[in-house]
mmCIF file of C-alpha atoms and ligand atoms in Angstrom:
data_model
loop_
_atom_site.group_PDB
_atom_site.id
_atom_site.type_symbol
_atom_site.label_atom_id
_atom_site.label_comp_id
_atom_site.label_asym_id
_atom_site.label_seq_id
_atom_site.Cartn_x
_atom_site.Cartn_y
_atom_site.Cartn_z
ATOM 1 C CA MET A 23 75.779 73.220 79.748
ATOM 2 C CA TYR A 24 76.468 75.895 77.360
ATOM 3 C CA LYS A 25 77.212 76.536 73.801
ATOM 4 C CA SER A 26 80.339 78.183 74.051
ATOM 5 C CA VAL A 27 82.407 79.458 77.046
ATOM 6 C CA ILE A 28 85.187 82.342 76.543
ATOM 7 C CA ILE A 29 88.193 82.473 78.775
ATOM 8 C CA GLY A 30 89.560 85.735 78.850
ATOM 9 C CA THR A 31 88.372 89.430 78.899
ATOM 10 C CA GLY A 32 91.255 91.718 76.482
ATOM 11 C CA PRO A 33 89.925 92.207 73.087
ATOM 12 C CA ALA A 34 90.219 88.922 71.430
ATOM 13 C CA GLY A 35 87.928 87.548 74.278
ATOM 14 C CA LEU A 36 84.727 90.512 74.010
ATOM 15 C CA THR A 37 84.927 90.554 70.201
ATOM 16 C CA ALA A 38 84.597 86.814 70.442
ATOM 17 C CA ALA A 39 81.801 87.570 72.497
ATOM 18 C CA ILE A 40 80.333 90.475 70.441
ATOM 19 C CA TYR A 41 80.050 87.997 67.004
ATOM 20 C CA LEU A 42 79.040 84.713 69.425
ATOM 21 C CA ALA A 43 76.392 86.748 71.183
ATOM 22 C CA ARG A 44 75.011 88.175 67.966
ATOM 23 C CA ALA A 45 75.128 84.496 66.355
ATOM 24 C CA SER A 46 72.610 83.553 69.200
ATOM 25 C CA LEU A 47 74.955 81.143 70.733
ATOM 26 C CA ASN A 48 74.558 82.941 74.528
ATOM 27 C CA PRO A 49 78.079 82.973 75.053
ATOM 28 C CA LEU A 50 79.556 82.620 79.127
ATOM 29 C CA VAL A 51 82.453 84.688 78.943
ATOM 30 C CA ILE A 52 85.108 83.885 82.514
ATOM 31 C CA GLU A 53 86.605 86.855 83.585
ATOM 32 C CA GLY A 54 89.397 86.651 85.794
ATOM 33 C CA GLU A 55 91.703 88.788 88.365
ATOM 34 C CA GLN A 56 92.318 91.507 85.455
ATOM 35 C CA PRO A 57 89.027 92.262 83.769
ATOM 36 C CA GLY A 58 89.749 93.753 80.362
ATOM 37 C CA GLY A 59 93.201 92.119 80.025
ATOM 38 C CA GLN A 60 96.579 94.220 79.264
ATOM 39 C CA LEU A 61 94.836 97.174 78.079
ATOM 40 C CA THR A 62 93.429 97.815 81.189
ATOM 41 C CA THR A 63 96.961 98.994 82.304
ATOM 42 C CA THR A 64 97.442 101.381 79.500
ATOM 43 C CA THR A 65 96.240 104.692 79.931
ATOM 44 C CA GLU A 66 96.000 106.497 76.439
ATOM 45 C CA ILE A 67 95.357 104.203 72.868
ATOM 46 C CA GLU A 68 95.888 106.077 69.791
ATOM 47 C CA ASN A 69 96.303 103.112 67.521
ATOM 48 C CA PHE A 70 92.695 101.228 67.945
ATOM 49 C CA PRO A 71 91.017 102.486 64.327
ATOM 50 C CA GLY A 72 87.956 104.492 64.979
ATOM 51 C CA PHE A 73 88.782 106.848 67.172
ATOM 52 C CA PRO A 74 90.611 109.814 65.838
ATOM 53 C CA GLU A 75 91.351 111.854 69.483
ATOM 54 C CA GLY A 76 92.456 108.237 71.290
ATOM 55 C CA ILE A 77 90.405 106.261 73.843
ATOM 56 C CA GLN A 78 91.520 104.971 77.283
ATOM 57 C CA GLY A 79 92.265 101.615 77.490
ATOM 58 C CA PRO A 80 89.646 100.764 80.618
ATOM 59 C CA GLU A 81 86.958 102.955 78.447
ATOM 60 C CA LEU A 82 87.471 100.679 75.170
ATOM 61 C CA MET A 83 87.481 97.666 77.156
ATOM 62 C CA ASP A 84 84.452 98.534 78.875
ATOM 63 C CA ALA A 85 82.496 99.494 75.580
ATOM 64 C CA MET A 86 83.495 96.232 74.187
ATOM 65 C CA ARG A 87 82.085 94.623 76.912
ATOM 66 C CA LYS A 88 78.846 96.607 77.078
ATOM 67 C CA GLN A 89 78.465 95.515 73.355
ATOM 68 C CA SER A 90 78.721 92.186 73.956
ATOM 69 C CA GLU A 91 76.013 92.347 76.978
ATOM 70 C CA ARG A 92 73.829 94.285 74.371
ATOM 71 C CA PHE A 93 73.422 91.060 72.271
ATOM 72 C CA GLY A 94 73.345 88.632 75.138
ATOM 73 C CA ALA A 95 76.673 87.637 76.701
ATOM 74 C CA LYS A 96 77.379 86.970 80.309
ATOM 75 C CA PHE A 97 79.980 87.177 82.568
ATOM 76 C CA GLN A 98 81.365 85.409 85.354
ATOM 77 C CA THR A 99 84.038 86.251 87.588
ATOM 78 C CA GLY A 100 86.738 83.993 88.373
ATOM 79 C CA ARG A 101 89.696 82.938 87.270
ATOM 80 C CA ALA A 102 89.657 79.380 85.564
ATOM 81 C CA SER A 103 91.791 77.081 87.515
ATOM 82 C CA ALA A 104 91.590 73.952 85.166
ATOM 83 C CA VAL A 105 89.986 72.272 81.979
ATOM 84 C CA ASP A 106 89.156 68.978 80.854
ATOM 85 C CA LEU A 107 89.728 68.629 77.425
ATOM 86 C CA SER A 108 90.894 65.234 77.375
ATOM 87 C CA SER A 109 88.006 63.202 76.314
ATOM 88 C CA GLY A 110 86.536 65.995 73.682
ATOM 89 C CA SER A 111 83.148 68.079 73.816
ATOM 90 C CA PRO A 112 81.596 68.421 76.042
ATOM 91 C CA PHE A 113 84.409 70.235 78.228
ATOM 92 C CA THR A 114 84.477 70.907 81.558
ATOM 93 C CA ILE A 115 86.062 73.840 83.059
ATOM 94 C CA THR A 116 86.706 74.554 86.576
ATOM 95 C CA LEU A 117 86.684 77.881 88.375
ATOM 96 C CA GLU A 118 89.143 78.964 91.425
ATOM 97 C CA ASN A 119 86.039 78.588 93.743
ATOM 98 C CA GLY A 120 85.462 74.689 92.921
ATOM 99 C CA GLU A 121 82.302 75.566 90.448
ATOM 100 C CA GLN A 122 82.373 73.436 87.391
ATOM 101 C CA LEU A 123 80.867 74.264 84.062
ATOM 102 C CA SER A 124 80.210 72.250 81.205
ATOM 103 C CA THR A 125 80.240 73.767 77.184
ATOM 104 C CA GLU A 126 79.923 72.478 73.958
ATOM 105 C CA THR A 127 82.909 74.598 72.545
ATOM 106 C CA VAL A 128 85.967 76.655 74.273
ATOM 107 C CA LEU A 129 87.538 80.026 73.547
ATOM 108 C CA ILE A 130 90.843 80.593 75.158
ATOM 109 C CA SER A 131 91.870 84.458 75.014
ATOM 110 C CA THR A 132 93.647 84.789 78.051
ATOM 111 C CA GLY A 133 96.688 86.417 76.682
ATOM 112 C CA ALA A 134 99.779 86.864 77.789
ATOM 113 C CA SER A 135 101.760 88.861 80.500
ATOM 114 C CA ALA A 136 104.570 91.172 80.228
ATOM 115 C CA LYS A 137 106.923 89.931 82.881
ATOM 116 C CA TYR A 138 108.315 92.841 85.042
ATOM 117 C CA LEU A 139 111.607 93.574 86.967
ATOM 118 C CA GLY A 140 109.741 93.349 89.932
ATOM 119 C CA ILE A 141 112.048 96.519 91.301
ATOM 120 C CA PRO A 142 111.109 99.449 93.511
ATOM 121 C CA GLY A 143 109.179 102.308 91.101
ATOM 122 C CA GLU A 144 108.616 100.006 88.294
ATOM 123 C CA GLN A 145 104.722 99.281 88.995
ATOM 124 C CA ASP A 146 104.031 102.880 90.605
ATOM 125 C CA ASN A 147 104.958 104.483 86.990
ATOM 126 C CA ILE A 148 103.384 101.808 84.306
ATOM 127 C CA GLY A 149 101.478 104.381 82.225
ATOM 128 C CA ARG A 150 103.464 107.583 83.777
ATOM 129 C CA GLY A 151 106.602 106.411 81.843
ATOM 130 C CA VAL A 152 107.249 102.693 82.397
ATOM 131 C CA SER A 153 105.908 100.881 79.689
ATOM 132 C CA THR A 154 105.891 97.201 78.399
ATOM 133 C CA CYS A 155 105.063 98.358 74.579
ATOM 134 C CA ALA A 156 107.129 100.269 72.512
ATOM 135 C CA THR A 157 104.301 100.237 69.565
ATOM 136 C CA CYS A 158 101.819 101.698 72.108
ATOM 137 C CA ASP A 159 103.664 103.932 73.833
ATOM 138 C CA GLY A 160 106.535 104.967 71.889
ATOM 139 C CA PHE A 161 104.998 108.034 70.512
ATOM 140 C CA PHE A 162 104.583 109.606 73.969
ATOM 141 C CA PHE A 163 108.534 110.048 73.998
ATOM 142 C CA ARG A 164 108.945 112.295 70.780
ATOM 143 C CA GLY A 165 112.362 114.440 71.584
ATOM 144 C CA LYS A 166 112.998 112.395 74.927
ATOM 145 C CA LYS A 167 115.441 109.789 76.403
ATOM 146 C CA ILE A 168 114.171 106.428 76.654
ATOM 147 C CA ILE A 169 115.873 102.926 78.376
ATOM 148 C CA VAL A 170 115.243 99.548 77.022
ATOM 149 C CA VAL A 171 115.577 97.389 79.593
ATOM 150 C CA GLY A 172 116.466 93.597 78.138
ATOM 151 C CA GLY A 173 119.176 91.756 75.751
ATOM 152 C CA GLY A 174 116.493 89.266 73.429
ATOM 153 C CA ASP A 175 114.965 90.105 70.421
ATOM 154 C CA SER A 176 112.157 92.039 71.848
ATOM 155 C CA ALA A 177 114.602 94.296 73.578
ATOM 156 C CA MET A 178 116.281 94.990 70.385
ATOM 157 C CA GLU A 179 113.102 95.699 68.081
ATOM 158 C CA GLU A 180 111.637 98.182 70.651
ATOM 159 C CA ALA A 181 115.076 99.675 70.574
ATOM 160 C CA GLY A 182 115.396 99.935 66.899
ATOM 161 C CA PHE A 183 111.495 101.252 67.086
ATOM 162 C CA LEU A 184 111.732 103.808 69.279
ATOM 163 C CA THR A 185 114.745 105.279 68.001
ATOM 164 C CA ARG A 186 112.238 106.966 65.568
ATOM 165 C CA PHE A 187 110.990 109.553 68.522
ATOM 166 C CA ALA A 188 113.529 109.282 71.480
ATOM 167 C CA THR A 189 116.965 111.463 70.485
ATOM 168 C CA GLU A 190 118.588 108.676 72.458
ATOM 169 C CA VAL A 191 118.006 105.054 73.726
ATOM 170 C CA THR A 192 119.865 103.078 76.249
ATOM 171 C CA VAL A 193 119.756 99.497 76.218
ATOM 172 C CA VAL A 194 120.515 98.315 79.786
ATOM 173 C CA HIS A 195 121.333 94.529 79.558
ATOM 174 C CA ARG A 196 122.144 92.471 82.994
ATOM 175 C CA ARG A 197 125.271 90.868 81.196
ATOM 176 C CA GLU A 198 127.860 91.855 78.689
ATOM 177 C CA GLU A 199 126.776 89.683 75.904
ATOM 178 C CA LEU A 200 123.393 90.057 74.374
ATOM 179 C CA ARG A 201 120.862 87.326 73.924
ATOM 180 C CA ALA A 202 119.331 88.649 70.621
ATOM 181 C CA SER A 203 119.875 86.962 67.592
ATOM 182 C CA LYS A 204 122.772 88.331 65.408
ATOM 183 C CA ILE A 205 120.753 89.848 63.024
ATOM 184 C CA MET A 206 118.899 91.734 65.271
ATOM 185 C CA GLN A 207 121.584 92.894 67.381
ATOM 186 C CA GLU A 208 123.580 94.272 64.449
ATOM 187 C CA ARG A 209 120.545 96.329 63.023
ATOM 188 C CA VAL A 210 120.590 97.851 66.494
ATOM 189 C CA GLN A 211 124.144 98.427 66.693
ATOM 190 C CA GLN A 212 124.344 100.418 63.499
ATOM 191 C CA ASN A 213 122.009 102.831 64.703
ATOM 192 C CA GLU A 214 123.468 105.677 66.217
ATOM 193 C CA LYS A 215 121.100 106.784 68.710
ATOM 194 C CA VAL A 216 121.347 103.682 71.054
ATOM 195 C CA LYS A 217 123.699 103.807 73.394
ATOM 196 C CA TRP A 218 124.477 100.589 75.356
ATOM 197 C CA ALA A 219 124.777 99.867 78.900
ATOM 198 C CA LEU A 220 126.141 96.300 79.060
ATOM 199 C CA GLY A 221 126.963 94.184 82.564
ATOM 200 C CA TYR A 222 123.976 96.783 84.552
ATOM 201 C CA THR A 223 121.513 95.020 86.656
ATOM 202 C CA PRO A 224 118.090 97.449 86.974
ATOM 203 C CA LEU A 225 117.872 98.472 90.739
ATOM 204 C CA ALA A 226 115.087 101.119 90.803
ATOM 205 C CA VAL A 227 113.286 103.344 88.538
ATOM 206 C CA GLU A 228 113.683 106.868 89.758
ATOM 207 C CA SER A 229 110.877 109.374 89.715
ATOM 208 C CA SER A 230 110.314 112.675 91.195
ATOM 209 C CA PRO A 231 107.946 113.372 93.933
ATOM 210 C CA GLU A 232 105.333 114.585 91.042
ATOM 211 C CA GLY A 233 105.556 111.224 89.841
ATOM 212 C CA VAL A 234 107.974 111.953 86.505
ATOM 213 C CA VAL A 235 110.321 109.157 85.772
ATOM 214 C CA LYS A 236 114.233 110.448 86.356
ATOM 215 C CA GLY A 237 115.493 107.350 85.080
ATOM 216 C CA LEU A 238 117.084 103.711 86.127
ATOM 217 C CA LYS A 239 118.969 102.879 88.911
ATOM 218 C CA VAL A 240 121.634 100.427 87.933
ATOM 219 C CA ARG A 241 124.169 97.818 89.338
ATOM 220 C CA GLY A 242 127.451 97.547 87.529
ATOM 221 C CA LEU A 243 129.348 94.428 87.185
ATOM 222 C CA ASP A 244 131.855 96.077 89.892
ATOM 223 C CA GLY A 245 129.423 96.491 92.251
ATOM 224 C CA SER A 246 129.232 100.290 91.766
ATOM 225 C CA GLU A 247 125.873 101.999 91.454
ATOM 226 C CA LYS A 248 124.731 105.092 89.056
ATOM 227 C CA LEU A 249 121.711 106.203 87.663
ATOM 228 C CA ILE A 250 120.986 106.293 83.947
ATOM 229 C CA GLU A 251 118.439 109.338 83.337
ATOM 230 C CA ALA A 252 115.629 109.116 80.956
ATOM 231 C CA ASP A 253 112.487 110.089 80.698
ATOM 232 C CA GLY A 254 110.751 106.693 80.004
ATOM 233 C CA VAL A 255 111.609 102.990 80.615
ATOM 234 C CA PHE A 256 110.223 100.583 78.428
ATOM 235 C CA VAL A 257 110.558 96.633 80.005
ATOM 236 C CA ALA A 258 111.059 94.305 77.380
ATOM 237 C CA ILE A 259 112.569 90.562 79.117
ATOM 238 C CA GLY A 260 109.857 88.944 77.465
ATOM 239 C CA HIS A 261 106.028 87.438 77.810
ATOM 240 C CA THR A 262 104.756 84.672 79.510
ATOM 241 C CA PRO A 263 101.199 83.388 77.803
ATOM 242 C CA ASN A 264 98.786 82.758 80.522
ATOM 243 C CA THR A 265 98.309 78.493 79.407
ATOM 244 C CA SER A 266 99.396 77.136 83.008
ATOM 245 C CA PHE A 267 95.791 76.197 83.617
ATOM 246 C CA LEU A 268 95.552 73.794 80.392
ATOM 247 C CA ALA A 269 98.085 71.275 81.509
ATOM 248 C CA GLN A 270 99.285 70.905 78.083
ATOM 249 C CA GLN A 271 96.260 69.435 77.158
ATOM 250 C CA VAL A 272 96.154 71.473 73.854
ATOM 251 C CA LYS A 273 99.298 72.100 71.692
ATOM 252 C CA LEU A 274 101.210 74.365 73.139
ATOM 253 C CA ASP A 275 104.870 75.560 71.229
ATOM 254 C CA GLU A 276 108.063 75.543 73.369
ATOM 255 C CA HIS A 277 107.532 79.190 74.770
ATOM 256 C CA GLY A 278 104.189 78.101 75.910
ATOM 257 C CA TYR A 279 101.845 79.692 73.398
ATOM 258 C CA ILE A 280 98.729 77.849 72.007
ATOM 259 C CA VAL A 281 99.418 76.576 68.636
ATOM 260 C CA VAL A 282 96.852 77.168 65.742
ATOM 261 C CA LYS A 283 96.427 76.032 62.337
ATOM 262 C CA PRO A 284 97.686 79.091 60.343
ATOM 263 C CA GLY A 285 94.846 81.537 59.417
ATOM 264 C CA THR A 286 92.544 79.630 61.956
ATOM 265 C CA SER A 287 91.763 79.911 65.576
ATOM 266 C CA LEU A 288 91.695 75.929 65.602
ATOM 267 C CA THR A 289 93.591 74.158 67.959
ATOM 268 C CA SER A 290 94.698 70.632 68.449
ATOM 269 C CA VAL A 291 91.689 69.854 70.162
ATOM 270 C CA ALA A 292 88.595 69.609 68.069
ATOM 271 C CA GLY A 293 85.785 72.481 69.726
ATOM 272 C CA VAL A 294 88.347 74.284 71.496
ATOM 273 C CA PHE A 295 89.834 78.018 69.801
ATOM 274 C CA ALA A 296 92.139 79.979 70.797
ATOM 275 C CA CYS A 297 92.253 83.815 69.729
ATOM 276 C CA GLY A 298 94.538 87.218 71.108
ATOM 277 C CA ASP A 299 97.994 87.286 72.515
ATOM 278 C CA VAL A 300 97.855 83.600 74.099
ATOM 279 C CA GLN A 301 98.663 82.395 70.290
ATOM 280 C CA ASP A 302 100.439 85.402 68.948
ATOM 281 C CA LYS A 303 103.934 86.164 69.728
ATOM 282 C CA LYS A 304 104.285 88.134 67.111
ATOM 283 C CA TYR A 305 101.811 91.307 66.854
ATOM 284 C CA ARG A 306 100.167 91.568 69.923
ATOM 285 C CA GLN A 307 98.284 94.497 69.351
ATOM 286 C CA ALA A 308 94.718 95.246 70.923
ATOM 287 C CA ILE A 309 93.615 95.384 67.009
ATOM 288 C CA THR A 310 95.072 91.998 65.840
ATOM 289 C CA ALA A 311 93.605 90.073 68.947
ATOM 290 C CA ALA A 312 90.248 91.609 68.488
ATOM 291 C CA GLY A 313 90.344 90.292 64.822
ATOM 292 C CA SER A 314 91.718 86.894 65.588
ATOM 293 C CA GLY A 315 88.634 86.907 68.315
ATOM 294 C CA CYS A 316 86.582 87.488 65.520
ATOM 295 C CA MET A 317 87.948 84.653 63.504
ATOM 296 C CA ALA A 318 87.840 82.295 66.691
ATOM 297 C CA ALA A 319 83.900 83.261 67.149
ATOM 298 C CA MET A 320 83.213 82.478 63.286
ATOM 299 C CA ASP A 321 85.248 79.025 63.600
ATOM 300 C CA CYS A 322 83.505 78.134 66.723
ATOM 301 C CA GLU A 323 79.594 79.188 64.953
ATOM 302 C CA LYS A 324 80.244 76.876 61.862
ATOM 303 C CA TYR A 325 82.082 73.960 63.887
ATOM 304 C CA LEU A 326 78.427 74.166 66.114
ATOM 305 C CA GLU A 327 76.601 74.351 63.128
ATOM 306 C CA GLY A 328 78.151 71.140 61.994
ATOM 307 C CA ASP A 329 79.575 73.460 58.558
ATOM 308 C CA MET A 330 82.933 72.600 59.806
ATOM 309 C CA VAL A 331 85.189 69.739 60.671
ATOM 310 C CA HIS A 332 87.713 70.709 62.886
ATOM 311 C CA ASP A 333 90.585 69.633 60.685
ATOM 312 C CA TRP A 334 93.834 70.467 62.746
ATOM 313 C CA GLY A 335 95.795 69.694 59.874
ATOM 314 C CA GLY A 336 98.366 67.191 61.251
ATOM 315 C CA LEU A 337 100.621 69.931 62.766
ATOM 316 C CA LEU A 338 100.888 67.444 65.755
HETATM 317 P P1 LIG B 419 113.493 86.758 75.842
HETATM 318 O O1 LIG B 419 114.337 85.747 74.278
HETATM 319 O O2 LIG B 419 113.719 85.735 76.628
HETATM 320 O O3 LIG B 419 115.046 87.557 76.262
HETATM 321 C C1 LIG B 419 114.660 87.968 77.681
HETATM 322 C C2 LIG B 419 115.767 89.224 77.978
HETATM 323 O O4 LIG B 419 115.254 89.654 79.313
HETATM 324 C C3 LIG B 419 117.360 88.195 78.007
HETATM 325 O O5 LIG B 419 118.018 89.390 77.374
HETATM 326 C C4 LIG B 419 117.159 88.361 79.845
HETATM 327 O O6 LIG B 419 118.532 88.530 80.329
HETATM 328 C C5 LIG B 419 116.268 89.362 80.105
HETATM 329 N N1 LIG B 419 115.815 89.191 81.227
HETATM 330 C C6 LIG B 419 115.043 88.579 81.851
HETATM 331 N N2 LIG B 419 114.875 88.797 83.223
HETATM 332 C C7 LIG B 419 115.203 89.354 83.249
HETATM 333 C C8 LIG B 419 115.446 90.206 84.804
HETATM 334 N N3 LIG B 419 114.393 89.922 86.001
HETATM 335 N N4 LIG B 419 116.327 91.218 84.989
HETATM 336 C C9 LIG B 419 117.241 91.896 83.493
HETATM 337 N N5 LIG B 419 116.762 91.103 82.494
HETATM 338 C C10 LIG B 419 116.146 90.108 82.376
HETATM 339 O O7 LIG B 419 112.585 87.294 75.542
HETATM 340 P P2 LIG B 419 112.050 87.999 74.046
HETATM 341 O O8 LIG B 419 113.004 89.051 73.605
HETATM 342 O O9 LIG B 419 110.484 88.568 74.393
HETATM 343 O O10 LIG B 419 112.207 86.982 73.082
HETATM 344 C C11 LIG B 419 110.960 85.961 73.301
HETATM 345 C C12 LIG B 419 110.982 85.114 72.022
HETATM 346 O O11 LIG B 419 110.555 85.895 70.829
HETATM 347 C C13 LIG B 419 112.353 84.737 71.617
HETATM 348 O O12 LIG B 419 112.377 83.205 70.684
HETATM 349 C C14 LIG B 419 112.905 85.727 70.291
HETATM 350 O O13 LIG B 419 113.514 85.355 69.347
HETATM 351 C C15 LIG B 419 111.379 85.815 69.796
HETATM 352 N N6 LIG B 419 111.254 87.230 68.868
HETATM 353 C C16 LIG B 419 111.504 87.362 67.991
HETATM 354 C C17 LIG B 419 111.380 88.451 67.300
HETATM 355 C C18 LIG B 419 111.541 88.741 65.794
HETATM 356 O O14 LIG B 419 112.068 87.831 65.308
HETATM 357 N N7 LIG B 419 111.403 89.816 65.336
HETATM 358 C C19 LIG B 419 110.993 89.906 68.304
HETATM 359 C C20 LIG B 419 110.581 89.534 69.410
HETATM 360 C C21 LIG B 419 110.429 88.270 69.961
HETATM 361 P P3 LIG B 419 119.705 87.135 79.994
HETATM 362 O O15 LIG B 419 119.896 87.016 78.411
HETATM 363 O O16 LIG B 419 120.422 87.501 80.897
HETATM 364 O O17 LIG B 419 118.633 85.830 80.580
#
């Protein structure tokens, strides 16, 4: 029986592991298919405080992992395929290999996965011209031409933000009508740096043999194809929170994100805490995820010590 099991090894899960391990609670951390989370798919991180020269995503995650191990956190490889939270603590976590773990508390930090277009040239160029995070990578495209794919609020937000760096931002959307809210649309429409390619379906990210992105090949509603030239392609077609293994046993919002009591990591189940992007569709930053991981660990510690009643606050 574990005192606490952390599911997920992004900045939220690893920060929670550091705090719980330092509190002598010997957490077990379950690392799934992508150890280290989304940051391992990025290259340089320039906005994580403490690294004036920047740091590579995988290096930062590796350092966080080592830091937690130094205080006694243990790691187990294998995706959590199911959990049984129905009869309260202790909880059962089932791994994909069939192994079952029993724990007094669970911290869920499984993150959210950016949706991709699934077109040729996209995956090969991630971190080399294709990105899903304007806040993370916009700075690398100063004075360049950028494409943003998508017609929702995320695409509008990213397009507006990227005009700070780019000479030109072209929004490519598969329909002529945008999905984004009126106010977000209008804000971007007033921005002279933004061009529109509405009614164009992305077909392929084109790059040179040296791996330099040249633009996005698209097909118009009339069936004609063309290349929209750009140095960077930002895919902003939404995120999917990694919550399907929970089978609705904790309260999720309409988009599948875990609902936590505001200002805490408390979920609808006593003894179950959530941190990082799995409960945050707004900020989605490594530093905010790490901060929420710290909150979850402190909430969990108080709960285990009996100093805190898991008061969900009647949000159900
Ligand atoms: P979204 O609203 O689901 O929009 C996704 C967009 O991507 C849609 O325009 C969709 O096209 C397009 N798309 C999806 N799959 C595609 C594919 N395979 N190929 C090409 N295009 C594709 O997602 P979101 O913009 O991330 O927003 C998610 C939620 O967060 C929304 O509720 C939104 O309001 C909220 N949000 C709010 C803010 C804010 O208020 N500041 C900022 C960001 C997000 P179709 O329109 O044709 O389906």
